[in-house]
Short mmCIF file of C-alpha atoms in Angstrom, two decimals:
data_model
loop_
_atom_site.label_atom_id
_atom_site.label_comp_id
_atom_site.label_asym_id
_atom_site.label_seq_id
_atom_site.Cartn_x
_atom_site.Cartn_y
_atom_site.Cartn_z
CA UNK A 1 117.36 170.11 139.89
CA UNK A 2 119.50 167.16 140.89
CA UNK A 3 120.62 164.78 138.50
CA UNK A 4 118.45 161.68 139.36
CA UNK A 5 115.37 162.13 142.47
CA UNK A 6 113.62 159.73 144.55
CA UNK A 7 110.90 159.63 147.08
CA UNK A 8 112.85 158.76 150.38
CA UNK A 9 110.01 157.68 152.04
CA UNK A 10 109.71 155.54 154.14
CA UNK A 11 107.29 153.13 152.64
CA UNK A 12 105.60 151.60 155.32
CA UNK A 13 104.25 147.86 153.93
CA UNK A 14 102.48 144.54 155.42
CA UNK A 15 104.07 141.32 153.70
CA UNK A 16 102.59 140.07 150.71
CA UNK A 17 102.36 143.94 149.40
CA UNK A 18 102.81 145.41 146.20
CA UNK A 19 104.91 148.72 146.58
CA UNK A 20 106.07 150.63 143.23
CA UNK A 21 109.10 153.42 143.52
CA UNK A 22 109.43 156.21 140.33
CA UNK A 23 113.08 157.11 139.95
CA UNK A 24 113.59 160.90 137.67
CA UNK A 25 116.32 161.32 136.39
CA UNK A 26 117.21 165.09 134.67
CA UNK A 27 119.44 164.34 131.30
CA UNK A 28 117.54 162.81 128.59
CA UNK A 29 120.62 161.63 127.30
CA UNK A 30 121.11 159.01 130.00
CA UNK A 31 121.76 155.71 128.51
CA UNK A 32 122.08 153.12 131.17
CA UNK A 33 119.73 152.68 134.74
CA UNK A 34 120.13 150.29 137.35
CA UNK A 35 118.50 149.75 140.75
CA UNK A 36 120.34 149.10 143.70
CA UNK A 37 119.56 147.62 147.19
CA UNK A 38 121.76 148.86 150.22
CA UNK A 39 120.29 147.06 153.73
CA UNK A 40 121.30 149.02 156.80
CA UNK A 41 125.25 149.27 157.05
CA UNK A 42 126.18 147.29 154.42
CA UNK A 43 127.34 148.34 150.71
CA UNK A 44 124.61 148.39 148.00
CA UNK A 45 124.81 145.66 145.55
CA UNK A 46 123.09 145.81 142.01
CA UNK A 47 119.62 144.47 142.09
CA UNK A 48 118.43 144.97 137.89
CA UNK A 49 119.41 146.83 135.42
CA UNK A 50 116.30 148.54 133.39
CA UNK A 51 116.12 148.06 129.81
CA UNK A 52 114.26 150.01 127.27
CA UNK A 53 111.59 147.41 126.67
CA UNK A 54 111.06 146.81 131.17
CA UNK A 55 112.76 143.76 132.34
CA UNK A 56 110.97 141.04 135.32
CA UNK A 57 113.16 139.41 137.65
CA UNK A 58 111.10 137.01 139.88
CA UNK A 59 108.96 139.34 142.13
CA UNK A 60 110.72 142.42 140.54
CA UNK A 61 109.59 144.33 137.65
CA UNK A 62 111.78 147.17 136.50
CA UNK A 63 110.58 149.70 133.74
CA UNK A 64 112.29 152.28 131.50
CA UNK A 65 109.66 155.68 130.59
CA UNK A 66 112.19 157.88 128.49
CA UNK A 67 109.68 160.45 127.14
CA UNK A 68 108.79 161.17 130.90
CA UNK A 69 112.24 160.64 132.18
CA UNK A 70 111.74 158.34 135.38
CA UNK A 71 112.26 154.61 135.62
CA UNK A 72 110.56 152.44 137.86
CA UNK A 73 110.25 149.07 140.46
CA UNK A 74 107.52 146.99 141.29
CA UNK A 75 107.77 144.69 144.06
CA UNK A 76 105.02 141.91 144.45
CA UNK A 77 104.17 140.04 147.00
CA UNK A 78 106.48 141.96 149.73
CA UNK A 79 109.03 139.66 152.04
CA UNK A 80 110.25 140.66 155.19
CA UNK A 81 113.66 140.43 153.70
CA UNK A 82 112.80 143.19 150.82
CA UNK A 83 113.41 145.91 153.77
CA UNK A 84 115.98 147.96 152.60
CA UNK A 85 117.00 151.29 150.71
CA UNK A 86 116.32 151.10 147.38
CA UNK A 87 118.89 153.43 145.23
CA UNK A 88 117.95 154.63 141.78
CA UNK A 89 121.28 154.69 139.13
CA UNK A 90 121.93 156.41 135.79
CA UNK A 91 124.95 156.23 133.53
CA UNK A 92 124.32 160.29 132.17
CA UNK A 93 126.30 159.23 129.52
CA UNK A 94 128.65 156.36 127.92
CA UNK A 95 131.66 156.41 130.70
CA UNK A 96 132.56 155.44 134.10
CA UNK A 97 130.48 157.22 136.00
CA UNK A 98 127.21 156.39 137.98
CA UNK A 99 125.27 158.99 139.90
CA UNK A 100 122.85 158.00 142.54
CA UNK A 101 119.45 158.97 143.55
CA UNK A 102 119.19 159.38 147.46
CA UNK A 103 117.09 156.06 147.90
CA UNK A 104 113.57 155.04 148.94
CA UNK A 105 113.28 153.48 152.21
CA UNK A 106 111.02 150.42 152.10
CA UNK A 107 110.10 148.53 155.62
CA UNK A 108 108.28 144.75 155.40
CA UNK A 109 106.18 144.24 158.45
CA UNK A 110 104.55 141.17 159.70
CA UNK B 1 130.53 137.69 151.06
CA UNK B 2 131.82 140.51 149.28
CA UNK B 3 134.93 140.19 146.71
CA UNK B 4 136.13 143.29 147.42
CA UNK B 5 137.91 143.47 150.29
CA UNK B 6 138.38 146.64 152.33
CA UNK B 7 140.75 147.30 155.41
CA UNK B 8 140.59 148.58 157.99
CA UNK B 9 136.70 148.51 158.56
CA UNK B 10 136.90 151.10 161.35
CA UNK B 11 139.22 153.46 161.71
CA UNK B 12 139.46 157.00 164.07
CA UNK B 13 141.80 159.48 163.12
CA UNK B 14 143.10 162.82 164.71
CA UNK B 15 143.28 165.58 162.31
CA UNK B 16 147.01 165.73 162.21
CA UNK B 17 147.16 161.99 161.44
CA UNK B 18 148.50 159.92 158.18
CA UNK B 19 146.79 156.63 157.57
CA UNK B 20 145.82 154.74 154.82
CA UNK B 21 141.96 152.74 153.71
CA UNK B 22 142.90 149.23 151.05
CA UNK B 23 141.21 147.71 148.67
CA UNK B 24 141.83 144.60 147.00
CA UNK B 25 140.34 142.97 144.28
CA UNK B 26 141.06 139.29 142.43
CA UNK B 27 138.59 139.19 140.03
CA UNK B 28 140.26 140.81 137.04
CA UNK B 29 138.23 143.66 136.95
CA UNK B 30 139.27 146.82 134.63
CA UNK B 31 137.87 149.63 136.73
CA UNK B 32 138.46 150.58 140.50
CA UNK B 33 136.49 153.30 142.77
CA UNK B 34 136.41 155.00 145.98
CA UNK B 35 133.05 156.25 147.08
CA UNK B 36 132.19 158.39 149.98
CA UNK B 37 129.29 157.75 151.58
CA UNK B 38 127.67 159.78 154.90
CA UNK B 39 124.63 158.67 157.08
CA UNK B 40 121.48 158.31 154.86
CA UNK B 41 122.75 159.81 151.60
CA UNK B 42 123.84 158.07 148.50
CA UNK B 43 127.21 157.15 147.42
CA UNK B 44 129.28 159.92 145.89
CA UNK B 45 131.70 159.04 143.85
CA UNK B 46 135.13 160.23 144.91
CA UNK B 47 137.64 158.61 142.05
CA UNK B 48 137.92 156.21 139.41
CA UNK B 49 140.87 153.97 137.83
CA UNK B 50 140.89 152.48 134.65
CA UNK B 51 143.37 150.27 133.38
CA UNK B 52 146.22 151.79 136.60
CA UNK B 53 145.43 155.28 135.31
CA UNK B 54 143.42 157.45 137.38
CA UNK B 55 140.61 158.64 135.16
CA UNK B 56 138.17 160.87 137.11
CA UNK B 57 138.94 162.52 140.02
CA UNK B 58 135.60 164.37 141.17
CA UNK B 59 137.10 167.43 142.52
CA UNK B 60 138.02 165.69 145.73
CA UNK B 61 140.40 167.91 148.40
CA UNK B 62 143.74 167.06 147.63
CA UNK B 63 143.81 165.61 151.77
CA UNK B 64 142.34 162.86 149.95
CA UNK B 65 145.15 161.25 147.70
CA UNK B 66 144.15 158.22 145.73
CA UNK B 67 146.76 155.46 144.29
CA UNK B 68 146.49 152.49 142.34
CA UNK B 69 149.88 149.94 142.85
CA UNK B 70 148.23 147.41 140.64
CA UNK B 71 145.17 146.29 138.70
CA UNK B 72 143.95 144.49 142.00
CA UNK B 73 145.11 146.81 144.98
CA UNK B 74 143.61 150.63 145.44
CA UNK B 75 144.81 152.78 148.43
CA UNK B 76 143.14 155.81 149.79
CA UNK B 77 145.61 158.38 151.64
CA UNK B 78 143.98 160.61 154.49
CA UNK B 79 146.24 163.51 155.79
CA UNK B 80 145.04 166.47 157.71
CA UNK B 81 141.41 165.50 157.72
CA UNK B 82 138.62 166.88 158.69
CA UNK B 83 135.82 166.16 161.00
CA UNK B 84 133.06 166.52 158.10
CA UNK B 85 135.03 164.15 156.51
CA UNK B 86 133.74 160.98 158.65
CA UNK B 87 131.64 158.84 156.50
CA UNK B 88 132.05 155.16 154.96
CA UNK B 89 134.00 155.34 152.29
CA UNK B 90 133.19 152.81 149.93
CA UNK B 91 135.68 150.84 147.20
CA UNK B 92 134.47 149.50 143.97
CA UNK B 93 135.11 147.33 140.68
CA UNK B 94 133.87 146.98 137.71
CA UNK B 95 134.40 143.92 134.85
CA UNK B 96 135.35 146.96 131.87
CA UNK B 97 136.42 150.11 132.06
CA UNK B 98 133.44 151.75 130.66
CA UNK B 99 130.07 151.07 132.85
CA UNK B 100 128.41 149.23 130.41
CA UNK B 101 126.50 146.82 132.21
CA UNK B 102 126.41 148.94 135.31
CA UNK B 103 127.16 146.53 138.04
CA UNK B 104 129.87 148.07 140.62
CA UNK B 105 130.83 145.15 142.99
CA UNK B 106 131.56 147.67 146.35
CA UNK B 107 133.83 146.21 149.50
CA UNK B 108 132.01 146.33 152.87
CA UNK B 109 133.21 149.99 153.71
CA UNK B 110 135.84 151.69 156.02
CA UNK B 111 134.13 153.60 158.57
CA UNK B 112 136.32 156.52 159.02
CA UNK B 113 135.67 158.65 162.13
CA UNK B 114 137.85 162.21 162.28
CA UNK B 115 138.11 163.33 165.94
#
């Protein structure tokens, strides 16, 4: 099973959308989780972390399930400029080391 | 803009070549990374510096050879590559040298084709 799994999708959305992604992730002794937004040929750059008690940022809600092991991201009311690949990241433990999921593709049309 | 800068941003290599990916860095930052990245897959992580010292190296061939001059340079040393190893490779910071809060500031990339 690999360490942390997302839906690659694409997800296919008009504007104005609400799209959710579910992030797994396999060690339950993960401490930290971030998502991460990479457009096409650029670097990724941190978009939120995810606390234990969910975190809102704007149009982004990010949510921590620990019994269940996945972590999620709500995005209301789409933009064309949310296309991108969304990367799910876990901290498996306290150190320097981030593994990340494979990314959801999300697309914005008009 | 990014503030990690990466050079070259494209580079093509023969096999029996020597060259060289930078990174530089001027915000302080603890921690230093090289990622390897290929076409629609997620960053792997390749090395990390803390503090100068090289801290985890993930198993990485040694044609890869990683070296830190100071806390805001990080070179990458390519010798005898091989064509799987085209990909972006990716250079990162972080504020501490533990990932507390997560956020990795990457440089744009060096797009290294291996002919």
């Amino acid at each position: 099973r690999k360490e942390v799994e997302q839906d690659p999708g694409p997800f296919n959305v008009p504007e104005g959308a609400t799209v959710a992604f579910n992030c797994t992730y396999s060690n339950s002794a993960s401490q930290s989780f971030f998502w991460y937004r990479q457009d096409c040929r650029k670097e990724p750059k941190l978009l939120m972390s995810v606390y234990s008690s969910g975190n809102e940022d704007g149009r982004f809600t990010a949510q921590l399930n620990r019994a269940s092991q996945y972590i999620s991201l709500l995005i209301r009311d789409s933009k064309l400029s949310d296309s991108a690949t969304y990367l799910c990241v876990v901290n498996p433990q306290h150190g320097n080391k981030l593994v990340f999921g494979a990314g959801t593709i999300l697309r914005v049309k008009s | 803009d990014t503030e990690v800068t990466q050079t070259p941003k494209h580079l093509v290599m023969g096999m029996t070549n020597k060259k060289s990916l930078k990174c530089e860095q001027h915000m302080g930052h603890r921690a230093m990374y090289w990622y390897k990245q290929k076409a629609k897959k997620p960053p792997e992580l390749m090395f990390v510096y803390s503090y100068e010292k090289l801290s985890i190296n993930e198993s990485v061939p040694s044609r890869f050879s990683p070296e830190c001059p100071n806390s805001s340079l990080l070179n990458l040393h390519l010798h005898a590559l091989q064509p799987e190893d085209s990909a972006l490779y990716l250079c990162a910071s972080s504020q501490e040298a533990s990932i507390g809060t997560g956020e990795l500031f990457f440089g744009e990339g060096s797009r290294l084709t291996v002919l």
